[in-house]
C-alpha positions as a printed NumPy array, in Angstrom:
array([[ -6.673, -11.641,  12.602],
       [ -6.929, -10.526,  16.292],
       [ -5.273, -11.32 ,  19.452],
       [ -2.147,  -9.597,  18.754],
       [ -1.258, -11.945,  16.247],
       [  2.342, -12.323,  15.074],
       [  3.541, -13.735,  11.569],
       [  7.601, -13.085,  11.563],
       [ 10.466, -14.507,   9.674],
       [  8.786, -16.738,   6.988],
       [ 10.076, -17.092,   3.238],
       [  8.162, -18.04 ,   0.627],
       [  9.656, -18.923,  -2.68 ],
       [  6.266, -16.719,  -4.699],
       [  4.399, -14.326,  -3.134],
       [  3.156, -13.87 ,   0.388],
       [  6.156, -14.377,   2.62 ],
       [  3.996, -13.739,   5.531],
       [ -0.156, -14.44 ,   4.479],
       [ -1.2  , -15.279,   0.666],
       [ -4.674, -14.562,  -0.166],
       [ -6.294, -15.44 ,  -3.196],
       [ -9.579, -14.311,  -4.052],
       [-11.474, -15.462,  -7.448],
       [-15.043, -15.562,  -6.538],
       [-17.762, -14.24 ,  -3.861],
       [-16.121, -11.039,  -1.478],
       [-13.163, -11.238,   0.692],
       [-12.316,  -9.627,   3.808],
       [ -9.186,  -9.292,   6.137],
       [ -9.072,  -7.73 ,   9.229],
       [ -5.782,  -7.103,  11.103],
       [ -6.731,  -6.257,  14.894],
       [ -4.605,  -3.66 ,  17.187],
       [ -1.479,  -5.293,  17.612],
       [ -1.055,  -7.706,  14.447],
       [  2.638,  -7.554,  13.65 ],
       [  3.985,  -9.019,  10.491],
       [  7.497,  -8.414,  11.023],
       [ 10.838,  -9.888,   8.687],
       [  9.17 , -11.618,   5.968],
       [ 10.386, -11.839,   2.551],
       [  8.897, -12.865,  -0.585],
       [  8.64 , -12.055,  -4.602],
       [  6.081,  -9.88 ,  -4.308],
       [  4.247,  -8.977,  -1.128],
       [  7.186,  -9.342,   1.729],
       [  4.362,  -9.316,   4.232],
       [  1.061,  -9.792,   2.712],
       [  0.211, -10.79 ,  -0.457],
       [ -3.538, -10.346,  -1.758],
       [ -4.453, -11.162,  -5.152],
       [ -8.391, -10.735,  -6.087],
       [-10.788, -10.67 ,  -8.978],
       [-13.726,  -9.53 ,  -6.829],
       [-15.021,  -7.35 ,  -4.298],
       [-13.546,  -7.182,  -0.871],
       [-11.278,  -5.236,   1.987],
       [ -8.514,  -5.036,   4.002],
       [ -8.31 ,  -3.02 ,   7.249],
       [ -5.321,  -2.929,   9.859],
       [ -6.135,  -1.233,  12.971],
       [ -4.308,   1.189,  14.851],
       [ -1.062,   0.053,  16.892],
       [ -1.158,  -2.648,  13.807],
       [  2.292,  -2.894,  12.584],
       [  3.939,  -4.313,   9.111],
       [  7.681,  -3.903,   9.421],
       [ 10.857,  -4.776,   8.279],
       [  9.418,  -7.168,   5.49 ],
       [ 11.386,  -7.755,   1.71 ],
       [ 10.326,  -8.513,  -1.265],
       [ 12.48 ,  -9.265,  -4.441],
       [ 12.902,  -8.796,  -7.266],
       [  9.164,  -7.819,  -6.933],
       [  6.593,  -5.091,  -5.768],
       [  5.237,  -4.751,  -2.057],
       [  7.654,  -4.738,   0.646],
       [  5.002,  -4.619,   3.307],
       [  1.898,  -5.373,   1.361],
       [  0.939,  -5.855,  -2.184],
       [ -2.167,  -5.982,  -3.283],
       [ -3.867,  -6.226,  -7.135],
       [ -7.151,  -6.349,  -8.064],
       [ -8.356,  -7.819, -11.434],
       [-11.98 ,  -6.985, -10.755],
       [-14.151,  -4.244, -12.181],
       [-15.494,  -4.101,  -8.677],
       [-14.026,  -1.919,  -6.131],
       [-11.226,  -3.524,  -3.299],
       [-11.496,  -1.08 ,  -0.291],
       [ -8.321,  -0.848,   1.62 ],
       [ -8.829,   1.031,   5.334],
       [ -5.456,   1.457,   7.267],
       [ -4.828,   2.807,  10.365],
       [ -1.188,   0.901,  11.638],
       [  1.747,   1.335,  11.021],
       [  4.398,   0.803,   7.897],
       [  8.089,   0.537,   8.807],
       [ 11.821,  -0.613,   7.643],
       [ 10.207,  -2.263,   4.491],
       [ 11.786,  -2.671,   0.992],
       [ 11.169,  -3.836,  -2.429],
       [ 13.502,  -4.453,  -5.212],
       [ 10.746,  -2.497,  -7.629],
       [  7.985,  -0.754,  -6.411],
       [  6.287,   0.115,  -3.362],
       [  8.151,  -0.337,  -0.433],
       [  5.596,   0.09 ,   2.087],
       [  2.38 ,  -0.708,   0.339],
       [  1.548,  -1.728,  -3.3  ],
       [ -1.643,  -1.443,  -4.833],
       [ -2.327,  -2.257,  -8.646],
       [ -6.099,  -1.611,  -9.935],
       [ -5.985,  -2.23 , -13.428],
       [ -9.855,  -1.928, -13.935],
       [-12.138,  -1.088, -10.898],
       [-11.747,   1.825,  -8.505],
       [ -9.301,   2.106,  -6.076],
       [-10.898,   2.981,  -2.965],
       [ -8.377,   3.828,  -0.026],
       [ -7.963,   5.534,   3.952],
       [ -5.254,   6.142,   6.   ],
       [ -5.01 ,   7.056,   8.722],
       [ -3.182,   7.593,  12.135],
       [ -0.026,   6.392,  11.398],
       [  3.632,   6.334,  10.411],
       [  4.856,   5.375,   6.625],
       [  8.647,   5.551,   7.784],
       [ 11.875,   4.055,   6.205],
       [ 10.843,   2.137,   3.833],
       [ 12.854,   2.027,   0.463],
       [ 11.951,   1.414,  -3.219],
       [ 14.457,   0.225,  -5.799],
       [ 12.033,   1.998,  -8.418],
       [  9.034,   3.954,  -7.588],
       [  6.788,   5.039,  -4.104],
       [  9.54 ,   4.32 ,  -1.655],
       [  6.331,   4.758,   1.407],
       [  3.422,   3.851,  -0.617],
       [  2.461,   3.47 ,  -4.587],
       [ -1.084,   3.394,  -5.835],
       [ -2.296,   2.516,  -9.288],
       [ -5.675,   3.086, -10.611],
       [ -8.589,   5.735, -10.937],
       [-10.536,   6.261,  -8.066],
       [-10.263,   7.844,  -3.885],
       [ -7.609,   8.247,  -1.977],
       [ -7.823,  10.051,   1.854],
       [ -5.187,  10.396,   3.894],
       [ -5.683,  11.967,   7.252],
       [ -2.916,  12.109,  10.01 ],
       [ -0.25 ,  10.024,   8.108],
       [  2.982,  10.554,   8.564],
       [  5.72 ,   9.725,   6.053],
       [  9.285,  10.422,   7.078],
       [ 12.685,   8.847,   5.709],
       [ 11.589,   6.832,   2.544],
       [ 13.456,   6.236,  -0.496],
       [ 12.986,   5.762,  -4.067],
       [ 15.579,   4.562,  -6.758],
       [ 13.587,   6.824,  -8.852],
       [ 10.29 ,   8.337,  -8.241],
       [  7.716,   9.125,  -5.511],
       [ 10.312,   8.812,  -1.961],
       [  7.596,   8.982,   0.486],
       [  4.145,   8.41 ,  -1.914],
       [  3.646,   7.509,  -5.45 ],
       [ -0.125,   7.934,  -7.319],
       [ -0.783,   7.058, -10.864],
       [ -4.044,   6.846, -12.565],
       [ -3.411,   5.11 , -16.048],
       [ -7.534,   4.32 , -16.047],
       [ -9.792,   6.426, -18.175],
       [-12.211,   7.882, -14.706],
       [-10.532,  10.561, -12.783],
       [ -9.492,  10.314,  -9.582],
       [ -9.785,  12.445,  -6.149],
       [ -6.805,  12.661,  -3.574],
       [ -7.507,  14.325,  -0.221],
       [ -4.625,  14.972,   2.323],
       [ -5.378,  16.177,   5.583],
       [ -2.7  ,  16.427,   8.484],
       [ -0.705,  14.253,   6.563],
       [  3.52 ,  15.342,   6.82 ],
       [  6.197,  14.453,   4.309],
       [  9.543,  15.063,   5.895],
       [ 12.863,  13.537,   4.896],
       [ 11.598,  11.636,   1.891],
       [ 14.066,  11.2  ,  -0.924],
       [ 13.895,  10.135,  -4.426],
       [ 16.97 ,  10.242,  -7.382],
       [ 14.565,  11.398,  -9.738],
       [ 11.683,  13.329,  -9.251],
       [  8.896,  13.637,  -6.741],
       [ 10.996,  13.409,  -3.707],
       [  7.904,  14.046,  -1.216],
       [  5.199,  12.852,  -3.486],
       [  4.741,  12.423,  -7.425],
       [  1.31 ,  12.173,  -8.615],
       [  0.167,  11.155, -12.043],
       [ -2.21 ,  10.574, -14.56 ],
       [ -2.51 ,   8.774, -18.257],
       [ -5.533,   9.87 , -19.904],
       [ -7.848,  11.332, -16.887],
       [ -8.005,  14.289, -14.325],
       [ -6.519,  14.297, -10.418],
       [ -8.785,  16.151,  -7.766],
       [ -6.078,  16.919,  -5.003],
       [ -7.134,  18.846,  -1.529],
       [ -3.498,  19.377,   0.186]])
C-alpha cells in the first residue's frame, strides 16, 4: 500500500474489518508506505488488519504509518492480528504507529499467534499508546519461539483486563527465544493482574532478554 492510503470505518461481520489476507500457498508480502492510516475499523478478530498464513511471508509498516482507533470483538487484534500456521518463518518489520485500539481478548495493539515456525519481529520508531486488552498484552502480545527487537518503541497508557498492560511475550514452542529491548520506554501501562509494564513467558523453553 502506498500513497498515503486510507482504509477507515469498515465492519466486517469475520475478520479483517479493514484488509483480510489469506495466505495458503507460495510467500506473501504487505507493505504499508509512510502515511497508510487504517483508522475505526472493527471486526472479530483483526479490527484493522487481519492476516492469516500457512507460508512464508512479511508485513512492514513504515514510519509515520498509523493503525488507530480500530475494535475487534469478541476476538484478538485490535489493530492487527496476525497467525501463522506454517513451519516457516512470517517476518513482521514495524516502524508506525499503534494507537486508541482495543480487543475484547487479547492484543489490543498487535496480535501475533505462531503456533509452529519462528516468530521473527522489529520495531521500531514508534508509539504503542492507549490501546486496551480485555485479557492479555493491552500494547502488543506475541506467541511463539523465536526474535523479538525492539528499538525506540514507546509504550505509554495501555491496559490489560489481566496480564501484560503495555507488552505481552509467551513462548509455548519447544526452541527458545531471544528478546532485545533497546531505547524502548514503558510508562503508564496498567494491568489487574500481573505484568503491568511487560510479562514475559515461557512453556517448556528458555527466554534470552537484553533490557
Amino acid at each position: 500500500m502506498s500513497g498515503r492510503a486510507r482504509v477507515g470505518q469498515n465492519t466486517a461481520s469475520g475478520n479483517g474489518g479493514g484488509l483480510y489476507v489469506r495466505g495458503v500457498t507460495g510467500t506473501h508480502d504487505l507493505s504499508m508506505q509512510t502515511g497508510t492510516q487504517f483508522h475505526g475499523n472493527q471486526a472479530v478478530n483483526g479490527g484493522g488488519v487481519f492476516i492469516q498464513t500457512a507460508t512464508a511471508g512479511s508485513i512492514h509498516t513504515q514510519r509515520a504509518s498509523n493503525i488507530a482507533g480500530n475494535t475487534a470483538t469478541p476476538g484478538a487484534g485490535g489493530g492487527i492480528w496476525i497467525g501463522n500456521t506454517s513451519t516457516e518463518t512470517f517476518t513482521t518489520v514495524m516502524g508506525g504507529n499503534l494507537t486508541a485500539n482495543s480487543a475484547a481478548s487479547n492484543g489490543g495493539g498487535y496480535f501475533y499467534n505462531s503456533t509452529t515456525g519462528p516468530v521473527d519481529v522489529t520495531l521500531n520508531d514508534g508509539f504503542i499508546v492507549e490501546n486496551t486488552a480485555g485479557a492479555a498484552g493491552g500494547g502488543m502480545l506475541i506467541n511463539g519461539g523465536g526474535t523479538v527487537t525492539v528499538t525506540n518503541r514507546i509504550f505509554e497508557l495501555n491496559t490489560a483486563g489481566q496480564t501484560g498492560g503495555g507488552f505481552y511475550y509467551h513462548n509455548t514452542q519447544d526452541s527458545g527465544s531471544t528478546l532485545t529491548f533497546s531505547g524502548a520506554s514503558f510508562q503508564g501501562n496498567r494491568a489487574t493482574i500481573s505484568g503491568g509494564g511487560m510479562r514475559l513467558g515461557a512453556q517448556t523453553a528458555f527466554i534470552d532478554t537484553a533490557l
